[in-house]
Short mmCIF file of C-alpha atoms in Angstrom, two decimals:
data_model
loop_
_atom_site.label_atom_id
_atom_site.label_comp_id
_atom_site.label_asym_id
_atom_site.label_seq_id
_atom_site.Cartn_x
_atom_site.Cartn_y
_atom_site.Cartn_z
CA MET X 1 -15.55 -34.60 12.05
CA LYS X 2 -12.21 -33.67 10.54
CA ILE X 3 -12.40 -31.35 7.54
CA SER X 4 -10.09 -32.32 4.70
CA LYS X 5 -7.44 -29.72 3.99
CA THR X 6 -7.48 -28.34 0.46
CA THR X 7 -4.25 -26.52 -0.23
CA ILE X 8 -3.35 -24.15 -3.05
CA ARG X 9 -0.68 -26.62 -4.12
CA ASN X 10 -3.26 -29.42 -4.49
CA LYS X 11 -5.64 -27.13 -6.36
CA ILE X 12 -2.95 -26.06 -8.81
CA PHE X 13 -1.54 -29.57 -9.23
CA PHE X 14 -4.86 -31.36 -9.74
CA SER X 15 -6.22 -28.64 -12.04
CA HIS X 16 -3.09 -29.00 -14.19
CA LEU X 17 -3.38 -32.80 -13.98
CA SER X 18 -7.00 -32.64 -15.19
CA ILE X 19 -5.98 -30.42 -18.11
CA ILE X 20 -3.14 -32.79 -19.01
CA ILE X 21 -5.41 -35.86 -18.93
CA ILE X 22 -8.10 -34.17 -21.02
CA PHE X 23 -5.45 -32.97 -23.49
CA LEU X 24 -3.97 -36.47 -23.81
CA ILE X 25 -7.37 -38.09 -24.37
CA LEU X 26 -8.39 -35.49 -26.95
CA THR X 27 -5.02 -35.71 -28.70
CA PHE X 28 -5.10 -39.51 -28.85
CA ALA X 29 -8.73 -39.64 -30.00
CA SER X 30 -8.38 -36.91 -32.64
CA PHE X 31 -5.10 -38.36 -33.95
CA ASN X 32 -6.67 -41.84 -34.30
CA LEU X 33 -9.71 -40.38 -36.00
CA CYS X 34 -7.54 -38.54 -38.51
CA LEU X 35 -5.21 -41.53 -38.99
CA ASN X 36 -8.08 -44.00 -39.62
CA SER X 37 -9.72 -41.54 -42.00
CA TYR X 38 -6.46 -41.11 -43.90
CA ILE X 39 -5.78 -44.87 -44.07
CA ASN X 40 -9.30 -45.58 -45.29
CA LYS X 41 -8.98 -42.96 -48.02
CA GLN X 42 -5.61 -44.35 -49.08
CA ASN X 43 -6.96 -47.91 -49.14
CA LYS X 44 -9.95 -46.79 -51.19
CA ARG X 45 -7.72 -44.89 -53.62
CA SER X 46 -5.40 -47.92 -53.96
CA LEU X 47 -8.33 -50.26 -54.67
CA ILE X 48 -9.76 -47.90 -57.28
CA THR X 49 -6.35 -47.51 -58.95
CA ALA X 50 -5.78 -51.26 -58.96
CA GLY X 51 -9.28 -51.94 -60.33
CA GLN X 52 -8.88 -49.44 -63.16
CA LEU X 53 -5.45 -50.85 -64.00
CA ILE X 54 -6.73 -54.43 -64.21
CA LYS X 55 -9.76 -53.43 -66.27
CA ASN X 56 -7.58 -51.52 -68.70
CA SER X 57 -5.12 -54.42 -68.92
CA MET X 58 -7.91 -56.91 -69.70
CA ILE X 59 -9.30 -54.62 -72.41
CA LYS X 60 -5.78 -54.13 -73.78
CA TYR X 61 -5.19 -57.85 -74.04
CA SER X 62 -8.34 -58.47 -76.09
CA ASN X 63 -10.72 -59.56 -73.39
CA HIS X 64 -8.71 -62.55 -72.27
CA LEU X 65 -6.77 -62.92 -69.04
CA ASN X 66 -3.05 -62.42 -69.47
CA VAL X 67 -2.48 -63.12 -65.78
CA ASN X 68 1.27 -62.69 -65.75
CA GLN X 69 1.18 -59.31 -67.44
CA ILE X 70 -1.68 -58.13 -65.17
CA ASN X 71 0.24 -59.20 -62.06
CA GLU X 72 3.34 -57.38 -63.26
CA ASP X 73 1.30 -54.20 -63.79
CA LEU X 74 -0.32 -54.63 -60.38
CA ASP X 75 3.03 -55.02 -58.63
CA GLN X 76 4.09 -51.61 -59.89
CA ILE X 77 1.39 -49.80 -57.88
CA GLN X 78 1.51 -51.88 -54.69
CA SER X 79 3.55 -50.46 -51.91
CA PHE X 80 1.84 -50.87 -48.57
CA LEU X 81 -1.24 -52.99 -49.32
CA ASP X 82 -1.15 -56.54 -50.63
CA ILE X 83 -3.88 -56.17 -53.26
CA LYS X 84 -5.42 -59.24 -54.84
CA TYR X 85 -8.33 -59.74 -57.18
CA LEU X 86 -10.95 -62.25 -58.31
CA VAL X 87 -12.98 -62.47 -61.47
CA ILE X 88 -16.44 -63.98 -61.02
CA GLY X 89 -18.67 -65.01 -63.87
CA PRO X 90 -22.34 -64.15 -64.34
CA GLU X 91 -23.33 -67.43 -62.65
CA GLN X 92 -21.15 -66.59 -59.68
CA GLN X 93 -18.51 -69.07 -60.80
CA LEU X 94 -14.84 -68.34 -60.14
CA ILE X 95 -13.10 -67.53 -63.43
CA TYR X 96 -9.79 -66.43 -61.93
CA PRO X 97 -8.03 -67.98 -60.21
CA GLU X 98 -9.15 -71.49 -60.84
CA GLU X 99 -10.61 -73.28 -57.83
CA LYS X 100 -8.02 -76.02 -57.92
CA ILE X 101 -5.13 -73.55 -57.58
CA ASN X 102 -5.58 -72.45 -53.97
CA GLU X 103 -8.19 -73.25 -51.34
CA GLU X 104 -7.68 -69.80 -49.84
CA TYR X 105 -9.33 -68.27 -52.87
CA ASN X 106 -12.33 -70.56 -52.41
CA SER X 107 -12.86 -69.30 -48.86
CA ILE X 108 -12.37 -65.69 -49.90
CA LYS X 109 -14.62 -66.19 -52.94
CA ASN X 110 -17.40 -67.66 -50.81
CA ALA X 111 -17.14 -64.82 -48.28
CA LEU X 112 -17.12 -62.24 -51.07
CA ILE X 113 -20.06 -63.77 -52.90
CA SER X 114 -21.99 -64.04 -49.65
CA SER X 115 -21.36 -60.36 -48.85
CA ILE X 116 -22.26 -59.24 -52.38
CA SER X 117 -25.39 -61.46 -52.40
CA GLU X 118 -26.58 -59.86 -49.20
CA LYS X 119 -26.37 -56.49 -50.97
CA GLN X 120 -28.19 -58.05 -54.00
CA TRP X 121 -25.66 -56.51 -56.38
CA PHE X 122 -25.75 -59.51 -58.76
CA LYS X 123 -29.46 -58.96 -59.38
CA SER X 124 -29.01 -55.30 -60.33
CA GLU X 125 -28.01 -54.24 -63.79
CA LYS X 126 -25.36 -51.91 -62.50
CA ILE X 127 -22.91 -52.90 -59.85
CA LYS X 128 -22.34 -50.23 -57.22
CA SER X 129 -18.71 -49.26 -57.18
CA SER X 130 -18.32 -48.75 -53.44
CA ASP X 131 -16.12 -50.27 -50.77
CA PHE X 132 -17.34 -52.90 -48.39
CA TYR X 133 -15.79 -55.12 -45.73
CA PHE X 134 -15.95 -58.85 -45.10
CA ASN X 135 -14.29 -61.44 -42.90
CA ALA X 136 -12.58 -64.62 -44.10
CA LEU X 137 -9.98 -66.96 -42.62
CA GLY X 138 -9.99 -64.93 -39.40
CA LYS X 139 -9.00 -61.73 -41.19
CA LYS X 140 -10.79 -58.56 -42.10
CA TYR X 141 -10.78 -57.50 -45.74
CA GLN X 142 -11.69 -54.38 -47.65
CA ALA X 143 -13.02 -54.92 -51.18
CA ARG X 144 -14.47 -53.14 -54.19
CA VAL X 145 -16.54 -54.56 -57.09
CA PHE X 146 -16.14 -53.45 -60.70
CA PRO X 147 -18.38 -54.61 -63.60
CA LEU X 148 -16.29 -56.24 -66.34
CA LYS X 149 -17.21 -57.40 -69.86
CA LEU X 150 -15.21 -60.41 -71.10
CA SER X 151 -16.17 -62.33 -74.25
CA ASN X 152 -19.44 -60.42 -74.51
CA SER X 153 -20.54 -61.54 -71.05
CA VAL X 154 -20.90 -59.53 -67.83
CA ASN X 155 -18.36 -60.56 -65.25
CA TYR X 156 -17.36 -59.06 -61.96
CA LEU X 157 -13.89 -57.90 -61.02
CA ILE X 158 -13.40 -57.87 -57.26
CA ILE X 159 -10.36 -56.07 -55.88
CA TYR X 160 -9.60 -56.81 -52.22
CA CYS X 161 -6.87 -56.60 -49.64
CA ASP X 162 -6.51 -57.79 -46.07
CA LEU X 163 -6.24 -55.07 -43.44
CA ILE X 164 -3.78 -56.82 -41.17
CA LYS X 165 -0.90 -54.61 -42.31
CA THR X 166 -3.07 -51.55 -41.85
CA SER X 167 -4.09 -52.68 -38.36
CA LYS X 168 -0.49 -53.37 -37.39
CA PHE X 169 0.58 -50.00 -38.76
CA ILE X 170 -2.14 -48.19 -36.78
CA GLU X 171 -1.26 -50.23 -33.69
CA THR X 172 2.44 -49.35 -34.03
CA VAL X 173 1.66 -45.66 -34.52
CA ASN X 174 -0.65 -45.73 -31.48
CA ILE X 175 2.02 -47.33 -29.32
CA LEU X 176 4.55 -44.70 -30.37
CA LEU X 177 1.96 -41.96 -29.81
CA LEU X 178 1.14 -43.32 -26.35
CA ILE X 179 4.82 -43.43 -25.43
CA ILE X 180 5.28 -39.82 -26.57
CA LEU X 181 2.14 -38.68 -24.74
CA ILE X 182 3.10 -40.51 -21.54
CA ILE X 183 6.58 -38.97 -21.58
CA THR X 184 5.01 -35.56 -22.23
CA ALA X 185 2.52 -36.12 -19.40
CA VAL X 186 5.25 -37.12 -16.95
CA ILE X 187 7.30 -34.02 -17.84
CA ALA X 188 4.20 -31.80 -17.56
CA ILE X 189 3.26 -33.33 -14.17
CA LEU X 190 6.78 -32.81 -12.84
CA ILE X 191 6.74 -29.19 -14.01
CA SER X 192 3.27 -28.66 -12.54
CA ASN X 193 4.33 -30.17 -9.23
CA ASN X 194 7.42 -27.95 -9.14
CA VAL X 195 5.44 -24.81 -10.01
CA SER X 196 2.71 -25.54 -7.45
CA LYS X 197 5.38 -26.18 -4.82
CA LYS X 198 7.13 -22.90 -5.58
CA ILE X 199 3.83 -21.05 -5.25
CA SER X 200 2.51 -22.78 -2.13
CA SER X 201 5.77 -23.11 -0.18
CA PRO X 202 6.30 -19.36 0.50
CA ILE X 203 2.57 -18.98 1.25
CA SER X 204 2.79 -21.77 3.84
CA GLN X 205 5.83 -20.08 5.39
CA LEU X 206 3.95 -16.78 5.49
CA ILE X 207 0.99 -18.51 7.15
CA ASN X 208 3.24 -19.91 9.89
CA TYR X 209 4.88 -16.52 10.28
CA ALA X 210 1.47 -14.81 10.51
CA LYS X 211 0.43 -17.26 13.25
CA LYS X 212 3.50 -16.34 15.27
CA ILE X 213 2.80 -12.64 14.80
CA GLY X 214 -0.78 -13.29 15.88
CA ASN X 215 0.69 -14.65 19.12
CA ARG X 216 2.76 -11.43 19.41
CA GLN X 217 6.04 -13.23 18.69
CA TYR X 218 7.52 -10.26 16.88
CA ASP X 219 11.04 -11.66 17.11
CA ALA X 220 10.13 -14.60 14.83
CA GLU X 221 12.45 -14.98 11.85
CA PHE X 222 10.94 -13.46 8.72
CA ILE X 223 11.24 -15.48 5.51
CA GLN X 224 11.96 -12.97 2.76
CA CYS X 225 10.49 -13.87 -0.64
CA ASP X 226 12.53 -12.33 -3.46
CA SER X 227 10.05 -13.06 -6.26
CA LYS X 228 8.51 -10.06 -8.01
CA ASP X 229 5.02 -11.56 -8.33
CA GLU X 230 1.97 -11.36 -6.05
CA VAL X 231 3.56 -13.70 -3.49
CA GLY X 232 6.63 -11.46 -3.26
CA GLU X 233 4.38 -8.43 -2.87
CA LEU X 234 2.42 -10.22 -0.15
CA SER X 235 5.68 -11.03 1.65
CA HIS X 236 6.85 -7.42 1.44
CA THR X 237 3.45 -6.12 2.60
CA MET X 238 3.42 -8.52 5.54
CA HIS X 239 6.90 -7.40 6.52
CA LEU X 240 5.76 -3.76 6.52
CA MET X 241 2.66 -4.74 8.46
CA VAL X 242 4.75 -6.43 11.15
CA GLN X 243 6.97 -3.36 11.46
CA LYS X 244 3.87 -1.20 11.91
CA LEU X 245 2.45 -3.65 14.45
CA VAL X 246 5.69 -3.54 16.44
CA THR X 247 5.64 0.26 16.33
CA TYR X 248 1.97 0.32 17.28
CA ASP X 249 2.50 -2.16 20.10
CA ASN X 250 5.36 -0.08 21.49
CA THR X 251 3.25 3.05 21.10
CA VAL X 252 0.38 1.44 23.01
CA LYS X 253 2.71 0.39 25.81
CA SER X 254 4.20 3.87 25.98
CA PHE X 255 0.74 5.42 25.81
CA ILE X 256 -0.52 3.28 28.70
CA GLN X 257 2.53 4.12 30.80
CA ASN X 258 2.30 7.85 30.06
CA ALA X 259 -1.48 7.94 30.47
CA SER X 260 -1.22 6.09 33.77
CA HIS X 261 1.40 8.54 34.98
CA GLU X 262 -0.52 11.57 33.71
CA LEU X 263 -3.76 10.41 35.34
CA ARG X 264 -2.13 9.25 38.55
CA THR X 265 -0.45 12.61 39.28
CA PRO X 266 -3.65 14.72 39.59
CA LEU X 267 -5.48 11.88 41.34
CA MET X 268 -2.75 11.62 43.96
CA SER X 269 -2.81 15.40 44.43
CA ILE X 270 -6.59 15.43 44.79
CA GLN X 271 -6.50 12.49 47.19
CA GLY X 272 -3.74 14.09 49.29
CA TYR X 273 -5.45 17.44 49.71
CA ALA X 274 -8.86 15.85 50.27
CA GLU X 275 -7.45 13.70 53.09
CA GLY X 276 -5.63 16.76 54.47
CA ILE X 277 -8.92 18.67 54.64
CA LYS X 278 -10.67 15.68 56.20
CA TYR X 279 -8.13 15.27 58.97
CA GLY X 280 -7.46 19.02 59.34
CA VAL X 281 -3.74 18.85 58.61
CA VAL X 282 -3.61 21.48 55.84
CA ASP X 283 -2.66 25.04 56.61
CA SER X 284 -5.25 26.62 54.35
CA GLU X 285 -8.35 24.82 53.25
CA ALA X 286 -9.06 27.47 50.62
CA ILE X 287 -5.70 26.85 48.93
CA ALA X 288 -6.25 23.09 49.13
CA ILE X 289 -9.70 23.41 47.57
CA ASP X 290 -8.32 25.59 44.77
CA ILE X 291 -5.63 22.98 44.05
CA ILE X 292 -8.24 20.20 44.04
CA ILE X 293 -10.40 22.19 41.59
CA GLU X 294 -7.37 22.95 39.41
CA GLU X 295 -6.27 19.30 39.32
CA THR X 296 -9.86 18.21 38.70
CA ASN X 297 -10.07 20.55 35.70
CA ARG X 298 -6.74 19.29 34.48
CA LEU X 299 -7.92 15.69 34.84
CA SER X 300 -11.23 16.52 33.14
CA LYS X 301 -9.38 18.19 30.24
CA LEU X 302 -7.09 15.20 29.85
CA VAL X 303 -9.97 12.72 29.81
CA GLU X 304 -11.86 14.93 27.36
CA ASP X 305 -8.84 15.00 25.03
CA LEU X 306 -8.49 11.23 25.28
CA LEU X 307 -12.13 10.70 24.37
CA TYR X 308 -11.91 13.24 21.54
CA LEU X 309 -8.76 11.63 20.11
CA SER X 310 -10.36 8.19 20.28
CA LYS X 311 -13.44 9.57 18.54
CA ILE X 312 -11.58 11.43 15.79
CA GLU X 313 -9.41 8.39 14.97
CA SER X 314 -12.37 6.03 14.89
CA ILE X 315 -13.50 4.97 11.42
CA LYS X 316 -17.05 5.59 12.61
CA GLU X 317 -16.36 9.28 13.20
CA HIS X 318 -18.42 11.34 10.80
CA LEU X 319 -16.93 14.55 9.45
CA ASN X 320 -19.39 17.22 8.38
CA PHE X 321 -17.73 18.34 5.16
CA GLU X 322 -18.84 21.65 3.75
CA GLU X 323 -17.32 24.45 1.73
CA LEU X 324 -15.25 26.67 4.03
CA ASP X 325 -13.27 29.85 3.60
CA ILE X 326 -9.95 28.84 5.16
CA GLN X 327 -9.21 32.48 6.08
CA TYR X 328 -12.38 32.58 8.16
CA VAL X 329 -11.37 29.36 9.95
CA ILE X 330 -7.95 30.85 10.78
CA GLN X 331 -9.44 34.14 12.02
CA ASN X 332 -12.03 32.30 14.10
CA SER X 333 -9.26 30.23 15.70
CA ILE X 334 -7.25 33.36 16.50
CA GLU X 335 -10.26 34.98 18.19
CA LYS X 336 -10.74 31.98 20.46
CA VAL X 337 -7.17 32.18 21.85
CA SER X 338 -6.76 35.96 21.70
CA GLY X 339 -7.70 36.26 25.38
CA ILE X 340 -4.81 34.02 26.43
CA ALA X 341 -2.47 35.98 24.12
CA LEU X 342 -3.50 39.32 25.64
CA LYS X 343 -3.17 37.97 29.16
CA ASN X 344 0.40 36.83 28.47
CA LYS X 345 1.19 39.98 26.46
CA LYS X 346 1.77 38.06 23.23
CA ALA X 347 0.57 38.85 19.71
CA ILE X 348 -0.79 36.68 16.90
CA ASN X 349 -0.16 38.24 13.49
CA PHE X 350 -2.17 37.25 10.44
CA LEU X 351 -2.55 39.22 7.22
CA PRO X 352 -5.47 37.91 5.10
CA ILE X 353 -5.07 37.73 1.34
CA LYS X 354 -7.46 39.41 -1.09
CA ASN X 355 -8.95 36.33 -2.75
CA SER X 356 -10.90 33.89 -0.63
CA ILE X 357 -9.71 30.27 -0.62
CA VAL X 358 -12.47 27.67 -0.32
CA ILE X 359 -11.89 24.10 0.79
CA LYS X 360 -14.13 21.26 1.90
CA GLY X 361 -13.84 20.37 5.56
CA ASP X 362 -15.37 20.19 9.02
CA GLN X 363 -15.19 23.70 10.50
CA GLU X 364 -15.38 22.68 14.15
CA LYS X 365 -12.58 20.12 13.87
CA LEU X 366 -10.29 22.26 11.71
CA THR X 367 -10.72 25.13 14.17
CA ARG X 368 -9.77 22.84 17.04
CA ALA X 369 -6.68 21.64 15.17
CA ILE X 370 -5.43 25.21 14.60
CA ILE X 371 -6.27 26.24 18.19
CA ASN X 372 -4.17 23.37 19.56
CA ILE X 373 -1.19 24.48 17.43
CA LEU X 374 -1.63 28.12 18.46
CA GLY X 375 -1.84 27.04 22.09
CA ASN X 376 1.48 25.23 21.79
CA CYS X 377 3.08 28.28 20.16
CA LEU X 378 1.68 30.63 22.85
CA ARG X 379 3.26 28.44 25.51
CA TYR X 380 6.79 28.73 24.08
CA CYS X 381 6.93 31.98 22.07
CA LYS X 382 8.51 35.16 23.42
CA LYS X 383 6.21 37.80 21.96
CA ASN X 384 4.95 37.01 18.46
CA ILE X 385 3.23 34.29 16.46
CA ASP X 386 3.02 34.74 12.68
CA ILE X 387 0.49 33.00 10.45
CA ILE X 388 1.09 32.93 6.69
CA LEU X 389 -1.44 31.63 4.14
CA LYS X 390 -0.30 30.61 0.64
CA ASN X 391 -1.94 29.15 -2.45
CA GLU X 392 0.69 27.27 -4.46
CA ASP X 393 0.34 24.63 -7.20
CA SER X 394 -3.21 23.50 -6.30
CA LYS X 395 -2.21 23.39 -2.63
CA ILE X 396 -3.16 25.50 0.37
CA ILE X 397 -0.27 26.01 2.77
CA ILE X 398 -0.72 27.37 6.29
CA ILE X 399 2.49 28.32 8.10
CA ILE X 400 2.36 28.98 11.85
CA GLU X 401 5.65 30.03 13.44
CA ASP X 402 6.78 31.62 16.68
CA ASP X 403 9.83 33.45 17.96
CA GLY X 404 10.59 31.01 20.74
CA CYS X 405 13.58 28.78 21.24
CA GLY X 406 12.38 26.15 18.74
CA PHE X 407 12.51 22.36 19.00
CA ASP X 408 15.41 20.21 20.02
CA GLU X 409 16.30 17.46 17.54
CA GLU X 410 14.59 14.68 19.51
CA SER X 411 11.35 16.62 19.91
CA ILE X 412 10.89 17.25 16.17
CA CYS X 413 10.48 13.51 15.56
CA ASN X 414 8.11 12.90 18.47
CA ILE X 415 6.02 16.00 19.17
CA PHE X 416 2.93 14.48 17.49
CA ASP X 417 3.10 11.30 19.62
CA ARG X 418 0.60 10.78 22.41
CA PHE X 419 1.78 12.11 25.79
CA TYR X 420 5.19 12.99 24.44
CA LYS X 421 7.01 15.37 26.75
CA GLY X 422 10.00 17.45 25.69
CA LYS X 423 12.69 18.72 28.01
CA ASN X 424 10.69 21.76 29.06
CA GLY X 425 7.23 20.67 27.90
CA ASN X 426 4.14 19.11 29.39
CA PHE X 427 2.33 15.91 28.73
CA GLY X 428 -0.59 16.39 26.36
CA LEU X 429 -2.62 15.33 23.37
CA GLY X 430 -3.18 18.65 21.60
CA LEU X 431 -0.71 18.20 18.74
CA THR X 432 -1.69 14.55 18.36
CA ILE X 433 -5.32 15.61 17.92
CA SER X 434 -4.32 18.32 15.41
CA LYS X 435 -2.33 15.85 13.30
CA SER X 436 -5.18 13.34 13.31
CA ILE X 437 -7.77 15.97 12.24
CA ILE X 438 -5.57 17.33 9.45
CA GLU X 439 -4.86 13.83 8.08
CA LYS X 440 -8.59 13.03 8.20
CA HIS X 441 -9.03 15.97 5.82
CA GLY X 442 -6.41 14.57 3.46
CA GLY X 443 -3.80 17.08 4.59
CA ASN X 444 -0.32 16.91 6.05
CA ILE X 445 1.48 18.64 8.91
CA VAL X 446 5.21 18.87 9.66
CA ALA X 447 7.17 20.63 12.38
CA GLN X 448 10.60 22.19 11.99
CA ASN X 449 12.86 24.95 13.27
CA ILE X 450 13.19 28.21 11.35
CA THR X 451 16.52 29.80 10.51
CA ASN X 452 16.35 32.77 12.87
CA GLY X 453 15.08 30.66 15.79
CA GLY X 454 11.64 29.53 16.77
CA ALA X 455 9.31 26.68 15.84
CA GLN X 456 7.33 26.34 12.65
CA PHE X 457 4.28 24.21 11.80
CA LYS X 458 3.54 23.76 8.11
CA ILE X 459 0.05 22.53 7.17
CA SER X 460 -0.85 21.68 3.57
CA PHE X 461 -4.15 20.71 1.92
CA VAL X 462 -4.75 19.65 -1.67
CA LEU X 463 -7.49 21.61 -3.43
#
């Protein structure tokens, strides 16, 4: 079964489309509601005004119908509606206009009387002055009834108008509104489509690029996104990630080559001397056995360092943080390598400060980190190693320097790499382990040459 692909572009586009459709429907419905309400109020107001005008005119002209004058007065207030009127007697007879004048009035009169009779207004003493609707001659009308006294008799003045002009007006407005809304919707859809494309297009390119990187195609062309939003940040982050992956991949390759070489050398030596002893071709078995033991120890130390480095860099490695006096850690480290220093007639100088400096850390691992650095300095120094402890600006700084020949320029950049070997150095993992331990404690270590010669390691921790 094939799963349908839902893209970010489709999600953005269809969510915008849904909002646009809902907005158009609500706009059209609310506008029509307001327009119909306004038209109805205007029609009602016009009918009331016309009814009052006619009543006043009839009273003014002494209770008799001066039709011409009334029509002239009525024309002055008519603008949009074509308002007409009927006068019906108490016996529901048509007083104005006369039945013989126009058959249209007969049809309208019958429809009006029928509608009013249904409401039983003729039987009540007071006619309700409220609007009502009726149909006649295929048209819809709006009407209003006013009680009228002529010649001491109760008559009924009915003001009415057909709603065809109103309907056409509303229809015209709706057509114009629909045209405006459709044009607005088309523009909004085009904008939404363009925006969703601009968002999804670089993401799709980054997906394809990530697939190539996943297949280790590091030479794939990178599509740089110059936008300053989240997509641009994702592009920049991915570019940095690829650079780190390339560096890591090269480091792994170099590590495997160096590790293979470093492991192969003692193994070949052990194998050679072991076979020499077996076949009796060595001059001195005691010397051969000593070399085998020495190479075995070297191999064991190398494997131990590899396992320790793997463990310390693992996210599962647990550090036993506790409050430590950093001076005690330094002195403890010095004591552990003092035997080697005495044997080689070298001195490690450290002058403790008066106030104790407490940090949180793993004592065993910090001690190992300092021992590895001291071991490196003992290998290359002439006579002295100086350790300086400082407390500056909420930072603890440990400076370890020797009086040796210092680093060459290439070594300074690579001495913390696995199995890096300088011109006169040995393969090893000691400094790599030290750097990893210090960084696990939130610290930093740098190596540099000092002015008067010799190497310097500068370790800093934030309090």
